[in-house]
């Protein structure tokens, strides 16, 4: 049965601004930042692939801009006259775009990830904050740097005073500076308390961690007050402080247990609202810091939640086609499961819940979609595996008594056995129905980072990784690896029924990912920029493909083609003919790691899920072997 895709029926958002050779997009990219225009009419949603513009009153889609010529986006803001947007990306680029046409107007190049952008009130200057501790003021007309200052840690936020005479810079070094815009001189410095911890690791390495630091800043509309709010990186308590600008003294402050993510003043200068990472908002009377009810309609600057079609995901998509080729399923780690109808491009099912970090997604032979993920339950360690089929049927496997951080999971083709691999270098097999331990497989010398069952249910392959060490200080566990940490470079083959290790496949570096062919006769392992093909009868290497940095692998249903999903800022997807060992075609278009690839059952489509928060569909018909 051929997979039917009627692109003319697809929603506009699935088809616009597609990479060359891609025929459709599912998902709009992971949300990084949102902004609302000063006139309140337009919402900008910066995702990792571009900026989506919506009508703020109806949430109707307007256009998608800033897709070409940008990296993964991090920040967005509107110009004071509503006509432009400024964005920042992970590559250190800040750029200006015309809201009405989508044209790029200017580019400002920093050396590191852009964490904050702000227009001056007159629209003539742009300020950027970056991860390399710098805040920079740019002249928009010339595109040149006017001046910059340095902090001792990441610059989390930049903001202009209402009169445009001061630029404020907030940093994770627990300081905020008020700088003279004309001269670039620091006029005042506001300091928060630090909570620094020196950790001495067994290797002799010593690192200093500040578990606090200024995360957000804001000026009051009348320019009299300045506010700073802490981030919280451990079990510390942070503080949000209101400062009197003229005297430089704190007016008042209050403590909180979640990171402050934004601060907003009311237009009448009577109230200050602080929003926290958990979603709660705290509103205070400026006069005396007492709690006040939220006042609607009189806020100088307010945040707007993105439309419901924009889930805020942290990772990328794992993808799988249904056996009949009619549906495409994808799970985004820490976000949701979505199933699309391929004939129409319509999302026909969404399950929104905290699924933990997704490990596997597939369909059973009878067309039932299932997956497995790892998550935290009652602690900070990855010590739980969640097996789910739909929103109503979910099973959690808790491993708290093992004191093991789970790094990888997989489920057998019949969905009876759940395999987990941890930082104790062991693989454990559990019966899903009884939740009883079936077997423990030992032999690796590093944490288990990949697991794969053979489609015929006979074998399990596990791969090791770089040795992971943990150090506890004041109840906080710090994990680390070092350049000289031992690396397990093996893939080990286990007989599922007996638990016997039947082969050890050695590589020159750790195995990044692996996959069996549908008929179980071939195993593909990726190590560095090489893909190795192994005969599963002899466990001897037959072929080595010199590819790209590999993130994911998938065989076509007939086993003739192998898809390689790449990694990096401009990853490639390669399709190889396994029999001729020839590169068939190469696709480009994702903005970050291709974390999953899957062929449709008839081989006419390839789906790729990426860390950029999108799934792309590629037409394979011109490349199918006939």
mmCIF file of C-alpha atoms in Angstrom, residues 173 274 306 339 362 428 430:
data_model
loop_
_atom_site.group_PDB
_atom_site.id
_atom_site.type_symbol
_atom_site.label_atom_id
_atom_site.label_comp_id
_atom_site.label_asym_id
_atom_site.label_seq_id
_atom_site.Cartn_x
_atom_site.Cartn_y
_atom_site.Cartn_z
ATOM 1 C CA UNK A 173 27.444 36.936 38.615
ATOM 2 C CA UNK A 274 7.271 39.052 39.290
ATOM 3 C CA UNK A 306 1.972 31.519 22.688
ATOM 4 C CA UNK A 339 -0.204 11.785 15.773
ATOM 5 C CA UNK A 362 7.140 2.702 17.702
ATOM 6 C CA UNK A 428 18.493 -4.797 33.571
ATOM 7 C CA UNK A 430 12.144 -6.237 33.516
#
